[in-house]
């Protein structure tokens, strides 16, 4: 069975198969929801308001109870990476605006760029010196704590680890409540099916 989904206010809509997470449904319908924690339920950047069809979705996960306040839950918010479509019908979703959720790193950088461009020259210079000092301090800390050869080894291991994360890692990001189920849907950073 499938579900008709409409995103407001942009009007993107389409038919999506049951078993799909809202984050993937959004992606398929051309709606870009941020996923700062890559679908682990550790941020709230993928939050959407379910305006219609809340009963078509899986139950709230522990992560949603922890990330969304009672007020936000009462307003119909769900984390798109945690909420799965379980029944056919009609869903109307509204992405939560950036001003009402945690800012993503990308958004913070954009804000900083804007703020920086509007700073007077004196303040710009002071900020640059400050940033340079932080970077130098971090570099010094890294060198002091990590002998060069060991550092290289760690980087090698990390690169190898990153390459082999694959499916197991993607599955580990699923809400704990859904982990025993057969994988039929994709997750942020995963592969689409259906
Ligand atoms: S992407 Fe972080 S909670 Fe959904």
mmCIF file of C-alpha atoms and ligand atoms in Angstrom:
data_model
loop_
_atom_site.group_PDB
_atom_site.id
_atom_site.type_symbol
_atom_site.label_atom_id
_atom_site.label_comp_id
_atom_site.label_asym_id
_atom_site.label_seq_id
_atom_site.Cartn_x
_atom_site.Cartn_y
_atom_site.Cartn_z
ATOM 1 C CA UNK A 1 0.000 0.000 0.000
ATOM 2 C CA UNK A 2 1.129 3.546 -0.520
ATOM 3 C CA UNK A 3 0.504 6.976 0.891
ATOM 4 C CA UNK A 4 -0.127 10.343 -0.737
ATOM 5 C CA UNK A 5 2.224 12.906 0.755
ATOM 6 C CA UNK A 6 2.056 16.632 0.332
ATOM 7 C CA UNK A 7 4.606 19.091 1.677
ATOM 8 C CA UNK A 8 3.446 22.567 2.598
ATOM 9 C CA UNK A 9 3.987 25.370 1.858
ATOM 10 C CA UNK A 10 5.960 24.478 -1.296
ATOM 11 C CA UNK A 11 3.346 22.010 -2.590
ATOM 12 C CA UNK A 12 5.717 19.127 -3.448
ATOM 13 C CA UNK A 13 3.669 15.949 -3.461
ATOM 14 C CA UNK A 14 3.644 12.352 -4.601
ATOM 15 C CA UNK A 15 2.915 8.732 -3.755
ATOM 16 C CA UNK A 16 5.335 6.914 -1.455
ATOM 17 C CA UNK A 17 5.428 3.261 -0.390
ATOM 18 C CA UNK A 18 4.685 2.134 3.144
ATOM 19 C CA UNK A 19 7.811 1.343 5.134
ATOM 20 C CA UNK A 20 9.526 4.542 4.007
ATOM 21 C CA UNK A 21 10.888 7.007 6.547
ATOM 22 C CA UNK A 22 9.632 10.564 6.198
ATOM 23 C CA UNK A 23 13.174 11.821 5.567
ATOM 24 C CA UNK A 24 13.488 9.559 2.513
ATOM 25 C CA UNK A 25 9.989 10.413 1.344
ATOM 26 C CA UNK A 26 10.915 14.102 1.461
ATOM 27 C CA UNK A 27 14.075 13.462 -0.518
ATOM 28 C CA UNK A 28 12.172 11.552 -3.185
ATOM 29 C CA UNK A 29 9.666 14.382 -3.511
ATOM 30 C CA UNK A 30 12.412 16.986 -3.873
ATOM 31 C CA UNK A 31 12.174 18.446 -0.372
ATOM 32 C CA UNK A 32 15.573 18.892 1.207
ATOM 33 C CA UNK A 33 15.347 18.283 4.952
ATOM 34 C CA UNK A 34 18.600 18.744 6.842
ATOM 35 C CA UNK A 35 19.972 15.708 8.719
ATOM 36 C CA UNK A 36 22.756 17.072 10.851
ATOM 37 C CA UNK A 37 23.249 13.823 12.826
ATOM 38 C CA UNK A 38 22.750 11.695 9.682
ATOM 39 C CA UNK A 39 19.556 10.107 10.898
ATOM 40 C CA UNK A 40 20.712 8.958 14.323
ATOM 41 C CA UNK A 41 17.983 10.797 16.209
ATOM 42 C CA UNK A 42 20.566 12.990 17.922
ATOM 43 C CA UNK A 43 19.505 16.403 16.642
ATOM 44 C CA UNK A 44 16.206 17.967 15.604
ATOM 45 C CA UNK A 45 17.148 19.411 12.244
ATOM 46 C CA UNK A 46 14.933 16.979 10.305
ATOM 47 C CA UNK A 47 11.800 17.891 12.284
ATOM 48 C CA UNK A 48 8.490 18.178 10.431
ATOM 49 C CA UNK A 49 5.001 19.079 11.583
ATOM 50 C CA UNK A 50 2.469 16.418 10.682
ATOM 51 C CA UNK A 51 -0.545 18.496 9.757
ATOM 52 C CA UNK A 52 -2.580 15.525 8.578
ATOM 53 C CA UNK A 53 -2.169 11.747 8.829
ATOM 54 C CA UNK A 54 -0.315 11.345 12.142
ATOM 55 C CA UNK A 55 -1.942 7.947 12.686
ATOM 56 C CA UNK A 56 -0.321 6.604 9.504
ATOM 57 C CA UNK A 57 3.118 6.834 11.125
ATOM 58 C CA UNK A 58 5.086 4.567 13.470
ATOM 59 C CA UNK A 59 4.939 5.331 17.200
ATOM 60 C CA UNK A 60 7.195 7.963 18.710
ATOM 61 C CA UNK A 61 10.708 6.655 19.263
ATOM 62 C CA UNK A 62 12.718 7.265 22.414
ATOM 63 C CA UNK A 63 14.895 9.671 20.428
ATOM 64 C CA UNK A 64 11.859 11.759 19.469
ATOM 65 C CA UNK A 65 10.684 11.904 23.089
ATOM 66 C CA UNK A 66 14.116 13.105 24.107
ATOM 67 C CA UNK A 67 14.648 15.633 21.307
ATOM 68 C CA UNK A 68 11.195 17.151 21.029
ATOM 69 C CA UNK A 69 9.629 19.033 23.919
ATOM 70 C CA UNK A 70 6.076 18.178 25.042
ATOM 71 C CA UNK A 71 4.944 21.404 23.354
ATOM 72 C CA UNK A 72 6.524 20.417 20.068
ATOM 73 C CA UNK A 73 5.089 16.906 20.269
ATOM 74 C CA UNK A 74 1.680 18.391 21.018
ATOM 75 C CA UNK A 75 2.054 20.576 17.922
ATOM 76 C CA UNK A 76 2.433 17.398 15.852
ATOM 77 C CA UNK A 77 6.185 17.470 15.310
ATOM 78 C CA UNK A 78 8.067 14.308 14.363
ATOM 79 C CA UNK A 79 11.688 13.653 13.475
ATOM 80 C CA UNK A 80 11.621 12.695 9.808
ATOM 81 C CA UNK A 81 14.489 10.228 10.202
ATOM 82 C CA UNK A 82 12.623 8.393 12.971
ATOM 83 C CA UNK A 83 9.037 8.371 11.749
ATOM 84 C CA UNK A 84 8.153 5.596 9.333
ATOM 85 C CA UNK A 85 5.022 5.370 7.198
ATOM 86 C CA UNK A 86 3.112 2.294 8.360
ATOM 87 C CA UNK A 87 -0.336 2.723 6.804
ATOM 88 C CA UNK A 88 -1.783 3.984 3.539
ATOM 89 C CA UNK A 89 -3.672 7.282 3.355
ATOM 90 C CA UNK A 90 -2.901 10.974 3.090
ATOM 91 C CA UNK A 91 -0.127 12.822 4.843
ATOM 92 C CA UNK A 92 0.429 16.570 4.924
ATOM 93 C CA UNK A 93 3.813 17.677 6.289
ATOM 94 C CA UNK A 94 5.427 21.025 7.021
ATOM 95 C CA UNK A 95 9.214 21.215 7.528
ATOM 96 C CA UNK A 96 10.001 23.006 10.808
ATOM 97 C CA UNK A 97 11.681 26.328 9.950
ATOM 98 C CA UNK A 98 15.344 26.767 10.890
ATOM 99 C CA UNK A 99 14.384 29.496 13.356
ATOM 100 C CA UNK A 100 12.422 27.003 15.457
ATOM 101 C CA UNK A 101 14.924 24.150 15.562
ATOM 102 C CA UNK A 102 18.653 23.703 16.066
ATOM 103 C CA UNK A 103 20.777 25.338 13.373
ATOM 104 C CA UNK A 104 22.801 23.007 11.136
ATOM 105 C CA UNK A 105 26.556 23.570 10.747
ATOM 106 C CA UNK A 106 25.905 24.731 7.186
ATOM 107 C CA UNK A 107 23.326 27.265 8.344
ATOM 108 C CA UNK A 108 25.598 28.463 11.144
ATOM 109 C CA UNK A 109 28.421 28.970 8.647
ATOM 110 C CA UNK A 110 26.090 30.896 6.352
ATOM 111 C CA UNK A 111 25.019 33.102 9.250
ATOM 112 C CA UNK A 112 28.625 33.654 10.274
ATOM 113 C CA UNK A 113 29.597 34.606 6.696
ATOM 114 C CA UNK A 114 26.782 37.128 6.588
ATOM 115 C CA UNK A 115 27.654 38.507 10.006
ATOM 116 C CA UNK A 116 31.353 38.667 9.075
ATOM 117 C CA UNK A 117 30.666 40.506 5.812
ATOM 118 C CA UNK A 118 28.715 43.158 7.725
ATOM 119 C CA UNK A 119 31.380 43.700 10.425
ATOM 120 C CA UNK A 120 33.451 46.891 10.460
ATOM 121 C CA UNK A 121 37.090 46.314 9.423
ATOM 122 C CA UNK A 122 38.421 46.542 12.988
ATOM 123 C CA UNK A 123 36.042 43.852 14.220
ATOM 124 C CA UNK A 124 36.810 41.677 11.172
ATOM 125 C CA UNK A 125 40.514 41.762 11.976
ATOM 126 C CA UNK A 126 39.908 40.958 15.631
ATOM 127 C CA UNK A 127 37.707 37.996 14.642
ATOM 128 C CA UNK A 128 40.338 36.679 12.224
ATOM 129 C CA UNK A 129 43.030 36.882 14.910
ATOM 130 C CA UNK A 130 40.717 35.055 17.297
ATOM 131 C CA UNK A 131 39.995 32.287 14.760
ATOM 132 C CA UNK A 132 43.677 31.963 13.929
ATOM 133 C CA UNK A 133 44.471 31.616 17.635
ATOM 134 C CA UNK A 134 41.848 28.886 18.076
ATOM 135 C CA UNK A 135 43.151 26.982 15.037
ATOM 136 C CA UNK A 136 46.769 27.293 16.216
ATOM 137 C CA UNK A 137 45.803 26.150 19.692
ATOM 138 C CA UNK A 138 43.970 23.119 18.329
ATOM 139 C CA UNK A 139 46.888 22.219 16.060
ATOM 140 C CA UNK A 140 49.338 22.539 18.929
ATOM 141 C CA UNK A 141 47.139 20.371 21.088
ATOM 142 C CA UNK A 142 47.007 17.696 18.401
ATOM 143 C CA UNK A 143 50.769 17.701 17.879
ATOM 144 C CA UNK A 144 51.451 17.606 21.593
ATOM 145 C CA UNK A 145 49.136 14.690 22.189
ATOM 146 C CA UNK A 146 49.879 12.610 19.122
ATOM 147 C CA UNK A 147 53.347 11.596 17.918
ATOM 148 C CA UNK A 148 53.570 11.988 14.119
ATOM 149 C CA UNK A 149 53.861 8.277 13.240
ATOM 150 C CA UNK A 150 51.046 7.358 15.576
ATOM 151 C CA UNK A 151 48.948 10.152 14.091
ATOM 152 C CA UNK A 152 49.440 8.722 10.594
ATOM 153 C CA UNK A 153 48.536 5.258 11.791
ATOM 154 C CA UNK A 154 45.373 6.528 13.427
ATOM 155 C CA UNK A 155 44.403 8.341 10.211
ATOM 156 C CA UNK A 156 44.940 5.121 8.199
ATOM 157 C CA UNK A 157 42.807 3.125 10.577
ATOM 158 C CA UNK A 158 40.111 5.794 10.564
ATOM 159 C CA UNK A 159 40.054 5.878 6.739
ATOM 160 C CA UNK A 160 39.730 2.093 6.578
ATOM 161 C CA UNK A 161 37.059 2.150 9.209
ATOM 162 C CA UNK A 162 35.116 4.790 7.305
ATOM 163 C CA UNK A 163 35.231 2.738 4.115
ATOM 164 C CA UNK A 164 33.895 -0.409 5.771
ATOM 165 C CA UNK A 165 31.090 1.109 7.787
ATOM 166 C CA UNK A 166 28.632 0.416 4.951
ATOM 167 C CA UNK A 167 25.340 -1.195 5.591
ATOM 168 C CA UNK A 168 25.999 -2.147 9.199
ATOM 169 C CA UNK A 169 26.582 1.494 10.079
ATOM 170 C CA UNK A 170 23.476 2.642 8.263
ATOM 171 C CA UNK A 171 21.408 0.037 10.047
ATOM 172 C CA UNK A 172 22.851 1.085 13.377
ATOM 173 C CA UNK A 173 21.402 4.547 12.810
ATOM 174 C CA UNK A 174 17.891 3.182 12.680
ATOM 175 C CA UNK A 175 15.684 3.914 15.673
ATOM 176 C CA UNK A 176 16.274 1.151 18.231
ATOM 177 C CA UNK A 177 12.560 0.419 18.106
ATOM 178 C CA UNK A 178 12.894 -0.587 14.424
ATOM 179 C CA UNK A 179 16.185 -2.484 14.442
ATOM 180 C CA UNK A 180 14.833 -6.026 14.574
ATOM 181 C CA UNK A 181 12.757 -5.414 11.452
ATOM 182 C CA UNK A 182 13.848 -6.349 7.924
ATOM 183 C CA UNK A 183 15.454 -3.433 6.061
ATOM 184 C CA UNK A 184 13.110 -2.281 3.325
ATOM 185 C CA UNK A 185 13.745 1.401 3.275
ATOM 186 C CA UNK A 186 16.656 3.756 2.994
ATOM 187 C CA UNK A 187 17.980 6.139 5.624
ATOM 188 C CA UNK A 188 19.807 9.431 5.331
ATOM 189 C CA UNK A 189 23.066 8.441 3.719
ATOM 190 C CA UNK A 190 21.653 5.048 2.678
ATOM 191 C CA UNK A 191 20.483 3.572 -0.578
ATOM 192 C CA UNK A 192 16.970 4.064 -1.840
ATOM 193 C CA UNK A 193 14.681 1.199 -2.592
ATOM 194 C CA UNK A 194 11.064 1.144 -3.765
HETATM 195 S S1 LIG B 1 18.703 13.880 11.292
HETATM 196 FE FE1 LIG B 1 19.196 14.259 13.355
HETATM 197 S S2 LIG B 1 17.381 13.641 14.334
HETATM 198 FE FE2 LIG B 1 16.908 13.287 12.292
#
